[in-house]
Amino acid sequence: MPPSGVPVPHSGGPGAFGALRDQLTDAAAAFAGSPGALAEILTGMIDDVDRALGERLEIFPVCHHSPASALAMARRLRAKRPKVVYLELCEDLQPLLGELRNCRLPVAVQAFASKLDGFPAEWAPLSVVAPITEASAEYQAIAYALETPGVELVLVDRSVDHVFQWAPRDPAEGPAPSSSDAPAAAEEEAALHGDAVGVEIGDLRPRFAELESYLLHHGKVRHWSEWWDQYVEQPLVAADHETYRQVMVLIGSLFRRLRPADADRLDRDVERERYMWTRMRQHLAASGVDPADCLYVCGAFHAASPVEQFGTGPDAAPYEISPRTATRWLYGLIPSSHSAIEAQFGLAPGSVSVAAATWAKAVSRSGVAPFRLAGQAGGRPAKGRARRAAPAEAADGRVTDRLSDFLARPPVLDDLDEAELRGWCVDIVRLARRNGYLASTADAIAVFETSILLAGLRNRARPTPYDFADAAVTCIEKDVVPGRRDVRRLCEILLGGDRIGQVGYDALPPLARDVLDRLAPLGLDLDKRTIQRALLDLTADPAVAGCSDLLWRLRHLLPHDAVRPIMGERRLGERSTQESWDLALGRHQRALIELGYEGVTIEQVLEQRLRRRAWGPRATAAVALEAVEDALLLLDGRRLVDELGARAVELLAAERTVDEAPEVLRRIRRLLAHYRATEPTLPPWCAAFVTTGYAHYCTLLPSAFVDAETGVRQVGAMLGFLFGMESLALSLGCDRTQLELAVRQSRPEAPARVALHWAAQHHLGLLPLAQLRARSTELLANPLVVPAFPQYLSGFVQALEPVPGLTPFVVEVMSTAFARLPDPVLLPWLPTLITTLRAQAGELVPTLVREAGRTFPAALPALDAWAPPWTHRPAGGAVPTRGPGSAAQPVAAVAGPVADLLAGHPATCDAVADLLGCAGDWALGSAGTGPAVSGPGGIGSGGPGPGGTGSAVAVEAAGLLTAHPATADALAALLVPPTWRAAPPGP
């Protein structure tokens, strides 16, 4: 009901709807027992109709994507020829409507904002879309106003800024859509609109769930779109203007009065109506146009408005419009589709396609020539000739009651059109066979008869597309779908399909046009939605080099299936001479258009995104290094790289965790290798990153070793950075003492960290290999430690990153464990070992496999006679010494130039002997007998032997030279002719 104090005008005088009002009052009294709330609702609906039709500014109620509304709009525009058309659409979208001439419908008008001022930062980016189809009343109004000279089109709905100003939801959760701003129901189907908020005129659907359920149940339909088509759409297609207006306002009033008490939604609806009436009164006052020469196109829900600002009379209450925020909005057109509209506004799948087919049929049958923008791409020419509709108003301007007659008589149902239904049945069978169904003529007959049967069960003489689709699913699909499309989807394709719009070249933003122009040398039609193959020979045709650079940048910015490389790659220091690409820019036109909201060129957008990534709230040193690498690969600018590198140094120094240490190590290694290969000196930021990282990781190393939240992989990466960058860091002024102190101060307790700590000590020379081997032997000998040995082994494997020289030792430890552990211990331990290595050191296992391949024999027959190299010495690494009374060991005599070389330069042999744990004293024998080693801890003795006193070498050294002569031969070839051979051991 209108608020108190607001008069309710009666357009037709006291008796215009008086008889109908009395009938509804009597019916309410008879039904409810007394004229109470029901009578108030029924008579209030009549008052709403009387008030809306009595307004001097003609109100034209519509429903979105309704063929009946579009047809009635076309008739009324040709009959009335208004001078001003007020349209319920966001007022700041008006400058874009002229660009519809360059598009193929359906398209959506979009407003986009990435930098917010006045809204919570968590909401960014904000996007609003208003889809427009050819079978819609708003398109008819837009086409009429833009193509008719002297006609003005004025959008009067709240701005897109107010759409989010009035959002009631918590800022952390994002803006709440209104009733017509429902979010997408299916992300895949609404991909063309993304996560934008949808606005559209004429949202007409029950907002009371019980009412909608009641209507669907008694209407014998499954969803609201089918109910609307049967009980409203079809009866109103051929209705006259006044009947159409009165029925639509009546339905809007019904849904408005029967709705839950949702204060937020009610406030938004009321605010929108106040906003629109205020804008219209402002325009009327400024332009001086007569309200009788204007037409107000709005949703039927808003036509029955009770706000104090309703009407253009002098007694309308004032309303103050709140100012917009400082957010800078960008506007453009994006492609839309029937399925995207259905998903975003909660319509049944296929309903918009059915509406498009109904629109085409209604235009053909009625003879009304719809309005269409000149040069509209992809549009269908209107059939039939224009007919001037008879004026609906009487000579005295009074409106007659058409509701009573419309509500009293049943709707006129169309007779069965056998030719149309037969054509549907034949076509669906043909389409089903193409998609793998075993359909035949018998199925076409079954679909025909079932469609008629279902229509009869639903109280209609003419089967609708919904009846036909249900019959086709029942008779053809059964319970098997052999291909990608089910029968219901095939019915949608048959009835018009999912028509997808396209934005024309002239309506694209400058960035999108620049991309298409720069890709012109490829010779492809990039407007097509199909995938096209582009072949680039950069050597034979240097002109396509610019296309290659642009495609790699688009690859970084667009979805991966929009620009996909088939052959060729771009890495640091690598450029392909030939490339092959799969391009689907026409399919991803929306993404390309939205890039135009961020900049004028692709390079500008890419630079902005790299900066945003490096300076974002979640930026880390690894993220900044990734941005540096992308800048080197995709952009030609040293300044940006230096800025991003300096930002990486800042982020590394500010980090308090080492969670991304592996990623930092991997990326800085690659960047250092690139600069060493391409530039004479390192950039200043790169040197600063190494020195900062060296000091930073040395500081965090002791705490990382004992922190339970830090993984072994992260600690290993820290050591990899410190050991791998050590020489460079020391040359840049770092102090190695800091690293030694950090390792000495570390006190790990977890098995994997202990093993990693041992490896670090070994690398720094604090733990010889012999002691490391002895400790691992002690671990295997301790039954209490054996269950945790896989963790120790995992630590040793992780140590291969910072200390790759331990690879033979790790193979030795693992092989020794398999050789010594008994089966009751080994079998339960093996799954733990595999899972541990897979989870913590998956990428390092190939290194172990390669080392094992070099250590173990390659052929199976050689395995029986093969002895592991580590079995020549005890686990501790020392060779047993002989006591005073022990017998002399057999030795082998080595003579010739090599013996003289060894005797003349013993320092190298001493160093090798120290590494092998065979340290001893040299004793020169007689001429030609070669050197000998003696001493209590040595590899031989100076006692008498086969070659005389001091003429023998230790058995171990002789055996090593005999088993592996290749190295000695290579060395001797450089110094003297290879004429020597180690003599076999003596008896």
Short mmCIF file of C-alpha atoms in Angstrom, two decimals, residues 29 48 245 275 313 328 343 416 430 543 624 648 652 661 713 725 803 837 951:
data_model
loop_
_atom_site.label_atom_id
_atom_site.label_comp_id
_atom_site.label_asym_id
_atom_site.label_seq_id
_atom_site.Cartn_x
_atom_site.Cartn_y
_atom_site.Cartn_z
CA ALA A 29 -14.66 -12.26 2.22
CA ASP A 48 -1.03 -0.16 -7.41
CA ARG A 245 0.65 -2.83 -18.85
CA TYR A 275 16.83 7.48 -6.98
CA GLY A 313 3.66 16.01 -9.53
CA ARG A 328 37.87 5.51 -10.61
CA ALA A 343 23.77 -18.82 -14.79
CA LEU A 416 -1.13 -27.89 -32.25
CA ARG A 430 19.34 -36.39 -36.83
CA ALA A 543 59.27 -9.66 -38.98
CA ALA A 624 60.37 -10.77 -6.12
CA ALA A 648 64.05 -8.68 -3.40
CA LEU A 652 65.01 -11.10 2.11
CA ALA A 661 64.63 -20.87 1.08
CA ARG A 713 64.41 -29.21 3.10
CA MET A 725 77.56 -18.76 -2.62
CA VAL A 803 77.54 -30.85 -0.01
CA LEU A 837 62.72 -40.09 0.59
CA SER A 951 111.48 -51.88 -1.45
#
